[in-house]
Amino acid sequence: MAELATIARPYAEALFKAIAPNDAAAVSQQVSALAAVAANEQVRQFADNPKVSPAQVFELITTAAKTFLGDGTKNLLQTVIDNGRIAALPEVAAQFHALVNARTGVSDATIHSAFPIDAAQLQQVVASLEKRFGRKLNASVVVDASLIGGIRVVVGDEVLDTSVAARLEQM
């Protein structure tokens, strides 16, 4: 899907340059909300209908997003609609999020665990992972019973697998 990434990059970079550095987290949430709405097939079909005006598409997406949208985010959405690029919004959000992470020195981490992790345990795990990876991490937890026990952590293209399933496979 390199073409979609190529289409989305200018939108993400323009939004990134247009916002104040301390607004990045809020704008990232707004763009993610828009991307979630735009990922819906019915919304894309509605937007592609020639009988529907751009104003109607804008109204539908902003209402469905159910979040406050700043001026920069509204301008992005209007530009994307005017150019017929609704399908690119999820990729715009991903690239914008990557730009914000690069600015702040934070990386996204996905922690796959065999069992649910409570908040206190998660803080301890994230603290030790931040030391291990040498950077601040934005962690999300995915429960995966196939691991049997332990965790598998994915940070970008790095993987740390301390699960029981991985150890059994090594044997």
Short mmCIF file of C-alpha atoms in Angstrom, two decimals:
data_model
loop_
_atom_site.label_atom_id
_atom_site.label_comp_id
_atom_site.label_asym_id
_atom_site.label_seq_id
_atom_site.Cartn_x
_atom_site.Cartn_y
_atom_site.Cartn_z
CA MET A 1 0.00 0.00 0.00
CA ALA A 2 2.88 2.35 -0.79
CA GLU A 3 0.59 4.51 -2.93
CA LEU A 4 -1.67 5.28 0.03
CA ALA A 5 1.37 6.17 2.14
CA THR A 6 2.58 8.49 -0.62
CA ILE A 7 -0.81 10.19 -0.79
CA ALA A 8 -1.07 10.55 3.00
CA ARG A 9 2.44 11.90 3.68
CA PRO A 10 1.87 15.52 2.50
CA TYR A 11 -1.33 15.79 4.53
CA ALA A 12 0.34 14.48 7.69
CA GLU A 13 3.39 16.71 7.25
CA ALA A 14 1.29 19.82 6.56
CA LEU A 15 -0.80 19.25 9.68
CA PHE A 16 2.32 18.56 11.72
CA LYS A 17 3.90 21.84 10.60
CA ALA A 18 0.68 23.80 11.19
CA ILE A 19 0.19 22.90 14.85
CA ALA A 20 1.97 24.11 17.96
CA PRO A 21 4.28 21.49 19.53
CA ASN A 22 2.28 21.40 22.77
CA ASP A 23 -0.97 20.70 20.83
CA ALA A 24 0.42 17.54 19.19
CA ALA A 25 -1.15 15.04 21.59
CA ALA A 26 -4.63 16.57 21.33
CA VAL A 27 -4.44 16.84 17.54
CA SER A 28 -3.20 13.25 17.34
CA GLN A 29 -6.33 12.10 19.19
CA GLN A 30 -8.54 14.19 16.90
CA VAL A 31 -6.94 12.79 13.75
CA SER A 32 -7.22 9.25 15.14
CA ALA A 33 -10.94 9.79 15.74
CA LEU A 34 -11.38 11.01 12.15
CA ALA A 35 -9.39 8.04 10.87
CA ALA A 36 -11.60 5.61 12.78
CA VAL A 37 -14.69 7.12 11.14
CA ALA A 38 -13.07 7.19 7.69
CA ALA A 39 -12.10 3.53 8.01
CA ASN A 40 -15.80 2.61 7.98
CA GLU A 41 -16.79 1.26 4.55
CA GLN A 42 -20.26 2.83 4.70
CA VAL A 43 -18.79 6.27 5.36
CA ARG A 44 -16.46 5.90 2.36
CA GLN A 45 -19.37 4.80 0.17
CA PHE A 46 -21.39 7.82 1.34
CA ALA A 47 -18.45 10.14 0.57
CA ASP A 48 -17.99 8.62 -2.89
CA ASN A 49 -21.66 9.15 -3.81
CA PRO A 50 -21.82 11.91 -6.46
CA LYS A 51 -25.19 13.12 -5.12
CA VAL A 52 -23.65 13.95 -1.73
CA SER A 53 -22.03 17.36 -1.25
CA PRO A 54 -18.67 17.83 0.47
CA ALA A 55 -20.46 19.77 3.23
CA GLN A 56 -22.65 16.73 3.95
CA VAL A 57 -19.60 14.45 4.12
CA PHE A 58 -17.85 16.92 6.44
CA GLU A 59 -20.91 17.07 8.70
CA LEU A 60 -21.25 13.29 8.82
CA ILE A 61 -17.60 12.69 9.71
CA THR A 62 -17.38 15.45 12.33
CA THR A 63 -20.59 14.25 13.96
CA ALA A 64 -19.53 10.61 13.93
CA ALA A 65 -16.08 11.42 15.34
CA LYS A 66 -17.75 12.58 18.60
CA THR A 67 -14.76 14.69 19.61
CA PHE A 68 -13.82 18.35 19.55
CA LEU A 69 -11.92 19.23 16.39
CA GLY A 70 -9.46 22.10 16.32
CA ASP A 71 -9.08 24.44 13.37
CA GLY A 72 -6.07 22.54 11.97
CA THR A 73 -7.91 19.25 12.10
CA LYS A 74 -11.03 20.74 10.51
CA ASN A 75 -8.90 22.21 7.72
CA LEU A 76 -7.23 18.84 7.16
CA LEU A 77 -10.59 17.10 6.97
CA GLN A 78 -12.02 19.67 4.56
CA THR A 79 -8.95 19.40 2.31
CA VAL A 80 -9.08 15.61 2.33
CA ILE A 81 -12.78 15.67 1.44
CA ASP A 82 -12.31 18.27 -1.30
CA ASN A 83 -9.56 16.15 -2.87
CA GLY A 84 -11.54 12.89 -2.59
CA ARG A 85 -8.98 11.26 -0.29
CA ILE A 86 -11.18 10.00 2.57
CA ALA A 87 -9.65 6.52 2.25
CA ALA A 88 -6.22 8.00 3.05
CA LEU A 89 -7.27 9.37 6.47
CA PRO A 90 -6.23 6.26 8.47
CA GLU A 91 -2.77 6.42 6.88
CA VAL A 92 -2.60 10.19 7.48
CA ALA A 93 -3.31 9.53 11.16
CA ALA A 94 -0.61 6.84 11.34
CA GLN A 95 1.99 9.08 9.70
CA PHE A 96 1.01 12.07 11.83
CA HIS A 97 1.31 9.93 14.95
CA ALA A 98 4.79 8.79 13.82
CA LEU A 99 5.86 12.43 13.33
CA VAL A 100 4.61 13.35 16.81
CA ASN A 101 6.43 10.36 18.31
CA ALA A 102 9.65 11.33 16.52
CA ARG A 103 9.40 14.88 17.87
CA THR A 104 8.82 13.74 21.44
CA GLY A 105 11.22 10.79 21.40
CA VAL A 106 8.47 8.31 22.21
CA SER A 107 7.89 4.94 20.56
CA ASP A 108 4.73 2.85 20.45
CA ALA A 109 5.02 -0.53 22.15
CA THR A 110 2.58 -3.40 21.91
CA ILE A 111 2.79 -5.81 24.82
CA HIS A 112 1.32 -9.22 24.06
CA SER A 113 0.53 -11.02 27.31
CA ALA A 114 -0.97 -14.41 28.06
CA PHE A 115 -3.03 -12.82 30.85
CA PRO A 116 -4.49 -9.35 31.53
CA ILE A 117 -2.04 -6.90 33.10
CA ASP A 118 -3.32 -4.51 35.77
CA ALA A 119 -2.24 -0.85 35.90
CA ALA A 120 0.41 -1.30 38.63
CA GLN A 121 2.03 -4.24 36.85
CA LEU A 122 1.92 -2.37 33.55
CA GLN A 123 3.78 0.59 35.05
CA GLN A 124 6.54 -1.73 36.31
CA VAL A 125 6.77 -3.54 32.97
CA VAL A 126 6.88 -0.28 31.01
CA ALA A 127 9.57 1.16 33.32
CA SER A 128 11.81 -1.87 32.77
CA LEU A 129 11.09 -1.88 29.01
CA GLU A 130 12.00 1.81 28.76
CA LYS A 131 15.37 1.00 30.31
CA ARG A 132 15.80 -1.97 27.96
CA PHE A 133 14.89 -0.06 24.78
CA GLY A 134 16.45 3.24 25.89
CA ARG A 135 13.46 5.44 25.11
CA LYS A 136 10.04 6.42 26.43
CA LEU A 137 7.28 4.02 25.40
CA ASN A 138 3.57 4.40 24.69
CA ALA A 139 2.37 0.94 25.69
CA SER A 140 -0.77 -0.92 24.73
CA VAL A 141 -1.61 -4.42 25.94
CA VAL A 142 -3.02 -7.25 23.83
CA VAL A 143 -4.07 -10.47 25.56
CA ASP A 144 -2.89 -13.51 23.59
CA ALA A 145 -3.54 -16.83 25.34
CA SER A 146 -1.38 -18.70 22.81
CA LEU A 147 1.72 -17.35 24.60
CA ILE A 148 0.91 -19.65 27.56
CA GLY A 149 2.79 -17.29 29.92
CA GLY A 150 5.15 -14.32 29.84
CA ILE A 151 5.09 -11.43 27.40
CA ARG A 152 6.13 -10.53 23.87
CA VAL A 153 6.92 -6.87 23.25
CA VAL A 154 6.97 -5.23 19.81
CA VAL A 155 8.53 -1.76 19.51
CA GLY A 156 8.77 -0.70 15.90
CA ASP A 157 10.75 -3.46 14.22
CA GLU A 158 12.26 -4.77 17.47
CA VAL A 159 10.75 -7.77 19.24
CA LEU A 160 11.49 -8.97 22.78
CA ASP A 161 9.89 -12.38 23.31
CA THR A 162 10.02 -13.83 26.83
CA SER A 163 6.91 -15.93 26.47
CA VAL A 164 6.64 -19.57 27.44
CA ALA A 165 5.61 -20.43 23.89
CA ALA A 166 8.84 -18.91 22.53
CA ARG A 167 10.95 -20.80 25.07
CA LEU A 168 9.22 -24.08 24.22
CA GLU A 169 9.84 -23.42 20.55
CA GLN A 170 13.55 -22.81 21.24
CA MET A 171 13.79 -26.21 22.95
#
